[in-house]
Tab-separated table of C-alpha atoms and ligand atoms in Angstrom:
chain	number	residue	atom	x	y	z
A	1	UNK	CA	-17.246	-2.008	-18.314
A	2	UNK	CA	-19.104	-1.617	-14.964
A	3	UNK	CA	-22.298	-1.683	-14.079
A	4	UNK	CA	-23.930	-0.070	-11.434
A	5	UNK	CA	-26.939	-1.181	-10.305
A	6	UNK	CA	-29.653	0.896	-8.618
A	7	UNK	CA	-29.658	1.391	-4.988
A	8	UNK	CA	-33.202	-0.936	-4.795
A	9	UNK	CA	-31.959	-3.669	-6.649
A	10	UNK	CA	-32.774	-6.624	-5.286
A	11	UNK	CA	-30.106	-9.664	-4.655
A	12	UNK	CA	-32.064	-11.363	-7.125
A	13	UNK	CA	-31.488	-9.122	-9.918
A	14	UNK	CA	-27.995	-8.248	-8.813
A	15	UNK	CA	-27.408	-12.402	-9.529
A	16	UNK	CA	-29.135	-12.391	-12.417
A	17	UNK	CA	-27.135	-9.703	-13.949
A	18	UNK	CA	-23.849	-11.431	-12.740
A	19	UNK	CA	-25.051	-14.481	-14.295
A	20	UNK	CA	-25.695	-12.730	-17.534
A	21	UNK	CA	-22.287	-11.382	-17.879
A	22	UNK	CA	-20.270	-14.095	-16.416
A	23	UNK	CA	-22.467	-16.652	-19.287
A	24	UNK	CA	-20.299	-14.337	-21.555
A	25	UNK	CA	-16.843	-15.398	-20.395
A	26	UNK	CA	-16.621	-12.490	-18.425
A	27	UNK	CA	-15.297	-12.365	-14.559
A	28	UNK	CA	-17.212	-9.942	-12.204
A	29	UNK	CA	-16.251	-7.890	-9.181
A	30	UNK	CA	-18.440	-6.569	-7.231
A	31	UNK	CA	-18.578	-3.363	-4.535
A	32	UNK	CA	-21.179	-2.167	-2.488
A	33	UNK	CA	-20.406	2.011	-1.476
A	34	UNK	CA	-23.695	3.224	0.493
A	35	UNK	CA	-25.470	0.332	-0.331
A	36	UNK	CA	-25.334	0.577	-4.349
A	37	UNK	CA	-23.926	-2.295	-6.184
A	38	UNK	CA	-21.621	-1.325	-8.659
A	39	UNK	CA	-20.338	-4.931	-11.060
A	40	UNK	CA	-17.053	-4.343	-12.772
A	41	UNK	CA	-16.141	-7.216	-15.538
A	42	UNK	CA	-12.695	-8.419	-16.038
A	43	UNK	CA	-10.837	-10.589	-18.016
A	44	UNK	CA	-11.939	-10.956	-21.687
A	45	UNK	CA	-15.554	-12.175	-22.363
A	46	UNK	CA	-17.965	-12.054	-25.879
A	47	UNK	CA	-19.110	-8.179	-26.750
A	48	UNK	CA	-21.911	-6.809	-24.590
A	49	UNK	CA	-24.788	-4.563	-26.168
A	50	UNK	CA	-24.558	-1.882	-23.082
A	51	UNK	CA	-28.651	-1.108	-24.105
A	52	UNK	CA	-29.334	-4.927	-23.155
A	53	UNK	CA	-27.426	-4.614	-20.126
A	54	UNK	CA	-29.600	-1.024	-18.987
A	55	UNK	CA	-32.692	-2.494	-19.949
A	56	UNK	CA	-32.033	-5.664	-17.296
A	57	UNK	CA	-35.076	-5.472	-14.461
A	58	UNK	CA	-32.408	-3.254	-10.914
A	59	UNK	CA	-29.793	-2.088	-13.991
A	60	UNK	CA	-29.585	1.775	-13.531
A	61	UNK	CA	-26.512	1.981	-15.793
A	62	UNK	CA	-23.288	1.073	-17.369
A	63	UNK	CA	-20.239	2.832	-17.971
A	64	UNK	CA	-17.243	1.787	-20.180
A	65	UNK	CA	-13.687	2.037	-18.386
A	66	UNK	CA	-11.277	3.575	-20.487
A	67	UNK	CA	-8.358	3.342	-18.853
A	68	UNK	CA	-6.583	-0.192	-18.105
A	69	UNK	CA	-7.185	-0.488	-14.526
A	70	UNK	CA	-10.256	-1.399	-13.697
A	71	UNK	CA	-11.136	-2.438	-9.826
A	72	UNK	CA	-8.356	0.022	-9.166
A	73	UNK	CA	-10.202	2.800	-10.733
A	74	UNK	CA	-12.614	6.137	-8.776
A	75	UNK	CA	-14.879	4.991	-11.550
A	76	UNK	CA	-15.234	1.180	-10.193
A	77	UNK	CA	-15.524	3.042	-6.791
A	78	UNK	CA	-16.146	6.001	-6.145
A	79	UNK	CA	-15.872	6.484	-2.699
A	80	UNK	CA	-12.455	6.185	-0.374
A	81	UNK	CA	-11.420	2.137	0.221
A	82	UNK	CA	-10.609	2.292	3.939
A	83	UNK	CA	-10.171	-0.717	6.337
A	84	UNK	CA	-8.825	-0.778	9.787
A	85	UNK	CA	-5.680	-2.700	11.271
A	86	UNK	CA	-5.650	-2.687	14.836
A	87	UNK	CA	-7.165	0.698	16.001
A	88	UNK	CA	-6.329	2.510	13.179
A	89	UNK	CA	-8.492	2.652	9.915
A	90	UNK	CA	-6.390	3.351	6.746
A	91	UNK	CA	-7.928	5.863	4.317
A	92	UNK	CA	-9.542	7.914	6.430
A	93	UNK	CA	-9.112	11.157	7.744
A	94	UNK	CA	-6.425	9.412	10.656
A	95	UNK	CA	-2.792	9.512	9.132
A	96	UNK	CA	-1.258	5.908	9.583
A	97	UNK	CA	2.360	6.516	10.368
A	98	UNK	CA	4.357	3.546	10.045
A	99	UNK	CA	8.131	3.836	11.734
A	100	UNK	CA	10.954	1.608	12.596
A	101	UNK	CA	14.210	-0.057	11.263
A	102	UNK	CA	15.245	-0.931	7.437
A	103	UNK	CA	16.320	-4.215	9.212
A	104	UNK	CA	15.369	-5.994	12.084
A	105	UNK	CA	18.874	-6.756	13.349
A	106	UNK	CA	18.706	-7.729	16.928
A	107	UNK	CA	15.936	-7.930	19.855
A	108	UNK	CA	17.756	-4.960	21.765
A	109	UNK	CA	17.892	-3.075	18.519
A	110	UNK	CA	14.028	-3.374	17.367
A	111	UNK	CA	12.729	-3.666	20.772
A	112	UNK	CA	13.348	0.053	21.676
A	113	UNK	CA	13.259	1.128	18.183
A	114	UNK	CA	9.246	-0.096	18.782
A	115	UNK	CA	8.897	1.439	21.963
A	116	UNK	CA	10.185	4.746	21.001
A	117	UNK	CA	8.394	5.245	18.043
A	118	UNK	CA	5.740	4.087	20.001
A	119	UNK	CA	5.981	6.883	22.499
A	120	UNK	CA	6.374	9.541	19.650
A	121	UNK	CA	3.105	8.506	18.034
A	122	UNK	CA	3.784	6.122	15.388
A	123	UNK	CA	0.934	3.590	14.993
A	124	UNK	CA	2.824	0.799	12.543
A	125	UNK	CA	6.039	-0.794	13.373
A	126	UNK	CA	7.809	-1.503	10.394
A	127	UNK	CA	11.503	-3.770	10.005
A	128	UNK	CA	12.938	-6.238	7.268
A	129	UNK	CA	13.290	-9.695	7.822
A	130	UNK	CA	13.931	-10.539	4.166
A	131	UNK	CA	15.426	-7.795	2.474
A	132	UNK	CA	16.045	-7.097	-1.726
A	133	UNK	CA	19.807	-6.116	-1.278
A	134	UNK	CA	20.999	-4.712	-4.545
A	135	UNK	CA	24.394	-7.237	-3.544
A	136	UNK	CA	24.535	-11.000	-2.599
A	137	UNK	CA	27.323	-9.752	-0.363
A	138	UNK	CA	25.312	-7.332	1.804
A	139	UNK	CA	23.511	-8.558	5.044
A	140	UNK	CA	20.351	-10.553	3.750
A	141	UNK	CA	18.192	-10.202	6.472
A	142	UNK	CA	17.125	-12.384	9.853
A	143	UNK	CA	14.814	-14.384	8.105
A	144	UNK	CA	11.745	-16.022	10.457
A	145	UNK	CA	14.115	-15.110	13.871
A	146	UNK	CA	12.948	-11.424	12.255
A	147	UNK	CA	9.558	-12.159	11.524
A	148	UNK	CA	9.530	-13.636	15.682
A	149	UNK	CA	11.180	-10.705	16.823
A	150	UNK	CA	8.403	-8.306	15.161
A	151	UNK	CA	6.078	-10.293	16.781
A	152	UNK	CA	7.400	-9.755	20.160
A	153	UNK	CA	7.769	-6.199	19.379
A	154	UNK	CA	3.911	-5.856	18.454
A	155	UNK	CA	3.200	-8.195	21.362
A	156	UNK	CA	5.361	-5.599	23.632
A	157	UNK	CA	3.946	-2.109	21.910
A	158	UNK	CA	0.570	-3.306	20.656
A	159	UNK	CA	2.617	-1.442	17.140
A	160	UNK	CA	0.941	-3.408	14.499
A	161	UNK	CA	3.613	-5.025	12.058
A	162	UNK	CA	4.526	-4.512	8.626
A	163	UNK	CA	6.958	-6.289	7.003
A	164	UNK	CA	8.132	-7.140	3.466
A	165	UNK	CA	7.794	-10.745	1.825
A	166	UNK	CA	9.783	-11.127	-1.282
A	167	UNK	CA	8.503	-14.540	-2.884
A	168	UNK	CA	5.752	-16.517	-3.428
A	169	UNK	CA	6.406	-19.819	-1.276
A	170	UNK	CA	7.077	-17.321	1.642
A	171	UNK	CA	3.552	-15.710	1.796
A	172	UNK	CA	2.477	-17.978	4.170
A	173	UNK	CA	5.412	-18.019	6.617
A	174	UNK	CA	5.329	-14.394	6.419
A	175	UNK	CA	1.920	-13.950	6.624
A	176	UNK	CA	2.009	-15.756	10.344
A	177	UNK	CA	3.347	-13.062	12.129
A	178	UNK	CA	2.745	-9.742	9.824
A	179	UNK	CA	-0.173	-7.430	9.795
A	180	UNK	CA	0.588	-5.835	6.364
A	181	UNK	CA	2.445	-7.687	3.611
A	182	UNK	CA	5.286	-5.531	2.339
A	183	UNK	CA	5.537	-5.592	-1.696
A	184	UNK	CA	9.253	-4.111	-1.948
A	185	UNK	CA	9.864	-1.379	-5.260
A	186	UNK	CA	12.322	-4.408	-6.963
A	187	UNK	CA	9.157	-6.360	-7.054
A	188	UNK	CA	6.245	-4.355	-7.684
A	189	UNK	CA	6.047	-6.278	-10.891
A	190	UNK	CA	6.326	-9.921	-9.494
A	191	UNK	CA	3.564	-10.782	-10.625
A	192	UNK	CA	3.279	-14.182	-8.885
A	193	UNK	CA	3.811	-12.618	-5.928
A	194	UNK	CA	1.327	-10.328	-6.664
A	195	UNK	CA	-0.866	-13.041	-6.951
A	196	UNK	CA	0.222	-14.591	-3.829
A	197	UNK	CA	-0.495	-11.820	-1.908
A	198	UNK	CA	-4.013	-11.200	-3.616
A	199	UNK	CA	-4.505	-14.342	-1.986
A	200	UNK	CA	-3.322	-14.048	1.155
A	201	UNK	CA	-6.372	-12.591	3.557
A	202	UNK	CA	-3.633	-9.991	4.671
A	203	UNK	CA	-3.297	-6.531	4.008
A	204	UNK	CA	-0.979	-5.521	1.383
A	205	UNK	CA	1.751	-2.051	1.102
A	206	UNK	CA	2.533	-2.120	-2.766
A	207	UNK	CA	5.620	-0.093	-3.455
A	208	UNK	CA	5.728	1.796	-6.650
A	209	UNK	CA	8.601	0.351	-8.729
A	210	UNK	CA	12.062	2.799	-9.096
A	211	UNK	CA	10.967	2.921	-12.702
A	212	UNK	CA	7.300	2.553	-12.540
A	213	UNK	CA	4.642	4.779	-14.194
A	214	UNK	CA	1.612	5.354	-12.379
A	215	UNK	CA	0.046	3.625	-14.175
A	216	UNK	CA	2.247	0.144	-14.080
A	217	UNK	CA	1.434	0.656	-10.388
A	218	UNK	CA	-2.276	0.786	-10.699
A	219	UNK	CA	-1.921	-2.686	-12.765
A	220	UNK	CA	-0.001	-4.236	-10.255
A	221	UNK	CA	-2.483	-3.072	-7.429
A	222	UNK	CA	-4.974	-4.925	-10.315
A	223	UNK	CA	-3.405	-7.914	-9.388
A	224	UNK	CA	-4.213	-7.945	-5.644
A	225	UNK	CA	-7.068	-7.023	-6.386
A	226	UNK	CA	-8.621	-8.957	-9.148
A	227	UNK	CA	-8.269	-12.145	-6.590
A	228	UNK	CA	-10.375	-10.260	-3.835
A	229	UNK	CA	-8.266	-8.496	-1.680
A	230	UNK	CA	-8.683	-4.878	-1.644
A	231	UNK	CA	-6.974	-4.020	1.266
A	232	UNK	CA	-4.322	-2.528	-0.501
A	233	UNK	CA	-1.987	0.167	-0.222
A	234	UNK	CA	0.167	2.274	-2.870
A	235	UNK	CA	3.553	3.488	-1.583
A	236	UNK	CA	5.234	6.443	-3.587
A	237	UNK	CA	9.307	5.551	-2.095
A	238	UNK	CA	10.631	7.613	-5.053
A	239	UNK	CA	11.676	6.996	-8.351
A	240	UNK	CA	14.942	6.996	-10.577
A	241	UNK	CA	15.720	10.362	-12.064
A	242	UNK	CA	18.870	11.779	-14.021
A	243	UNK	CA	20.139	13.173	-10.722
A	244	UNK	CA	21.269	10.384	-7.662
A	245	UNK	CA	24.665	12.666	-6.899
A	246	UNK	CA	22.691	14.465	-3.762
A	247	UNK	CA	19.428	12.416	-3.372
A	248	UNK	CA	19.052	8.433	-3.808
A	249	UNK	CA	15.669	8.831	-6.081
A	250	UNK	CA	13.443	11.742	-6.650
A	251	UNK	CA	10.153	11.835	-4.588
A	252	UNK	CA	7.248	11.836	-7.456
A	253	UNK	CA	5.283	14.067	-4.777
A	254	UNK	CA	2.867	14.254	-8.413
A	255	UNK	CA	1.943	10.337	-7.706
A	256	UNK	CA	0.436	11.262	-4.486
A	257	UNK	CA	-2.909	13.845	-5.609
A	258	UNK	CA	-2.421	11.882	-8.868
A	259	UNK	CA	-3.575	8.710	-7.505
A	260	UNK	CA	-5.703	9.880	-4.949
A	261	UNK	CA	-7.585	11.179	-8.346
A	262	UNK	CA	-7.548	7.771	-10.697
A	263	UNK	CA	-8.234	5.538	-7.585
A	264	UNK	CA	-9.756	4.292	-4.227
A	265	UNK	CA	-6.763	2.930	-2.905
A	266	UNK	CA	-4.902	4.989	0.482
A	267	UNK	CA	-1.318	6.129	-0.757
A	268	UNK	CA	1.266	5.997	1.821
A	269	UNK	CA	4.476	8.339	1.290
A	270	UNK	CA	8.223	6.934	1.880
A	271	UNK	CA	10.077	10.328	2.503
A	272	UNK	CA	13.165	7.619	3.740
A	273	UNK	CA	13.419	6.137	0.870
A	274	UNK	CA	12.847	8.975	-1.391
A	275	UNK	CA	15.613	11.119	-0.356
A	276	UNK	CA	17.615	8.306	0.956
A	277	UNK	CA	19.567	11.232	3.410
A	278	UNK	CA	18.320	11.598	6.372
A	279	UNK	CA	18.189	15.355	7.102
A	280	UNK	CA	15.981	15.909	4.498
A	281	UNK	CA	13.848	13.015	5.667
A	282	UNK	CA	11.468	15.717	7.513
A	283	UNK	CA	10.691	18.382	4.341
A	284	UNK	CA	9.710	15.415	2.311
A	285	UNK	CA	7.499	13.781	4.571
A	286	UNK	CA	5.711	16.949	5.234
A	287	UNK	CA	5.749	17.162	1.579
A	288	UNK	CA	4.272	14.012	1.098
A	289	UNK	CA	0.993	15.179	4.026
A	290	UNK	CA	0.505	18.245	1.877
A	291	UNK	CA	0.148	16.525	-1.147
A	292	UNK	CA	-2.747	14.067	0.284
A	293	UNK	CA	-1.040	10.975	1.287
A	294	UNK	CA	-3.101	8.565	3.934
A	295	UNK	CA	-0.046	7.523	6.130
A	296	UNK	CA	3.938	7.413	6.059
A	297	UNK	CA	6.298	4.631	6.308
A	298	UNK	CA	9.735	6.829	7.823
A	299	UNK	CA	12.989	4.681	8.429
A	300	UNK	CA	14.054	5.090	12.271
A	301	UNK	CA	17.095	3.043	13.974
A	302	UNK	CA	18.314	3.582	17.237
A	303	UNK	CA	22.320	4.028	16.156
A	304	UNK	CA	21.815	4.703	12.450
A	305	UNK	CA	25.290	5.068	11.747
A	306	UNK	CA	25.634	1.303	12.877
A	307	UNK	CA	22.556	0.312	10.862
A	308	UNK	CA	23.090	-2.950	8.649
A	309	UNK	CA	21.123	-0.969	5.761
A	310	UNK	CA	20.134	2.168	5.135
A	311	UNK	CA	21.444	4.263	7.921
A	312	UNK	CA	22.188	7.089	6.245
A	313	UNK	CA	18.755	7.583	5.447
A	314	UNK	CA	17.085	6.612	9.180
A	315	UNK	CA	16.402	8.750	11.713
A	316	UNK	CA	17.468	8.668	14.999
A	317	UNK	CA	14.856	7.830	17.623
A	318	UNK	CA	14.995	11.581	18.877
A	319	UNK	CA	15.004	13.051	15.503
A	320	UNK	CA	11.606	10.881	14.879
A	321	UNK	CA	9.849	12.045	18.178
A	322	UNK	CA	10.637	15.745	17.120
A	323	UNK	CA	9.152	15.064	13.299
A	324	UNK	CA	6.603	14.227	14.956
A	325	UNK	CA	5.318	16.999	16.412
A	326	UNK	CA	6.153	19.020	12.919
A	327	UNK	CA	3.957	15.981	11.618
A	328	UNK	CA	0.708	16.382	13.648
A	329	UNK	CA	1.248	20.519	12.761
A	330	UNK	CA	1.187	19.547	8.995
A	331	UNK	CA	-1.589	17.170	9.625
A	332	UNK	CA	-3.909	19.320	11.115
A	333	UNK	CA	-3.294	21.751	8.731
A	334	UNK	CA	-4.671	19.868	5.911
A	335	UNK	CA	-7.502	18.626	8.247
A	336	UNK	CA	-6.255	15.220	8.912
A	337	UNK	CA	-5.283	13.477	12.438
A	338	UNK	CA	-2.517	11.598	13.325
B	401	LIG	C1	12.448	-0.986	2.512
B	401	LIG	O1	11.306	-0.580	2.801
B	401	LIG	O2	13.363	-1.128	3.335
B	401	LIG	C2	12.764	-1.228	1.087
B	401	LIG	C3	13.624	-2.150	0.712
B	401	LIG	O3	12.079	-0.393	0.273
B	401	LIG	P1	11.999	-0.334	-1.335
B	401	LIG	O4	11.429	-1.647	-1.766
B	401	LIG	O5	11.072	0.817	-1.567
B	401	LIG	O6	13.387	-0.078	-1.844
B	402	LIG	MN1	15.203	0.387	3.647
């Protein structure tokens, strides 16, 4: 249930409503869109008579939530979430574009991956220092020399950094140098990392799971946010279909106006990861702009042939500066700005 409480309600009766509920076992969550207070209730509390509730002295009304998100959902907030990381604010009409390598693998190598992208007009650097390889065999990652390495890169660029943390204890250590905490698709159902990361005062990018419905990705964004952090964002990278012999996963390009619809939260596209081959990198990520997305995350490496993972899905640095340009067409055609 929410309840949303009329735009004069005073603190006074906002509190005593909150202590009404939460006398019942309940947990509340509050948001404040153009200055009305809407309280959603979570967890599992004793029945409340809805009538009660209305009659309650700054109460204008209260709606029952159907579906199983709750926080997550339009109907808990209406309007957009946006928040801004460095200059650029997420959710709004500004695309966030988010470019760099699958790995970090060296200074030389991320160092004028950053600048490049830079150049072309991408305003997040991404790169894995701790990476979900499907084998123990494959190359694991940098570890914390990554994690310094972005840091110089953001230092050198002013790119901020997103990178992916895959366990709890790590949160912290990670947390240090990133700007936005990277959920990856293998554990979009961790759910103590979720919780790590809902506590973590960090932004979060929540890949959808390879096998995820929409809405097992709307309950894992729950997670995040039922601990207070809202700054969230839902990735569609692509899911598993009947057909991998000519793509690696299908892009859901549905997901996109799907969850723009059932919540607040920005959706960020992963044409890269999607496809997983890189000359059809560009018609999905335009793809994924048409549909509504709020930002891209696009795999770029300067020698992607060499690439430790996922080269055959990166783009080379020139082939990013020209999607570019096809980007910022698409863009303004759907009225948004990169
Ligand atoms: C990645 O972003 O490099 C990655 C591992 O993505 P995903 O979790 O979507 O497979
Ligand atoms: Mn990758």
């Amino acid at each position: 249930m929410i309840i949303i409480m009329h735009p004069e309600a005073t603190p006074y009766e906002i509190d005593n409503v909150v202590a009404e509920v939460e006398a019942k076992g309940w947990q509340t969550h509050r948001s404040c869109d153009s200055g009305q207070t809407i309280i959603g209730l979570q967890g599992e509390g004793q029945p409340i008579d809805p009538f009660h509730l209305g009659q309650m002295p700054g109460v204008e009304d209260t709606m029952a939530i159907t579906q199983k998100f709750k926080v997550t959902s339009r109907a808990f907030r209406p309007e957009d979430t946006t928040f801004t990381i460095g200059e650029v604010s997420i959710g709004s009409r500004q695309l966030a574009v988010i470019a760099g390598p699958c790995s970090v693998e060296s200074r030389e190598q991320l160092l004028e991956t950053a600048y490049a992208v830079k150049e072309a007009g991408a305003t997040f650097l991404r790169g894995g220092a701790y990476k979900p390889r499907s084998s123990p065999y494959s190359f694991q990652g940098l570890g914390e020399q990554g994690l310094k390495l972005l840091a110089e890169a953001r230092e050198a660029t002013g790119l901020p950094v997103v990178t992916e943390v895959m366990s709890p204890p790590k949160v912290a250590l990670v947390a240090v140098y990133a700007d936005v905490l990277q959920i990856g698709a293998r554990n979009m159902q961790n759910f103590d990392l979720l919780n790590a990361v809902g506590q973590a005062h960090k932004p979060v990018l929540l890949k959808r799971g390879m096998s995820a419905t929409i809405e097992d990705l709307l309950m894992a964004a729950e997670y995040i946010l039922a601990h207070g952090n809202n700054r969230v964002m839902l990735c569609e990278r692509g899911i598993r279909s009947f057909d991998n012999k000519y793509s690696r996963n299908t892009f859901d390009v549905n997901a996109i106006p799907l969850l723009k619809e059932l919540t607040h939260l920005p959706v960020i596209a992963d044409p890269s990861h999607a496809i997983g081959v890189r000359r059809h990198v560009p018609a999905v990520t335009l793809a994924g702009i048409a549909a509504g997305a709020d930002g891209l995350i696009i795999e770029t490496h300067p020698n992607p042939d060499q690439a430790v993972s996922d080269g055959d899905q990166s783009l080379t640095l020139p082939q990013f500066t020209d999607l570019m340009d096809h980007v910022r067409a698409m863009a303004h055609a759907v009225d948004r700005v990169v």
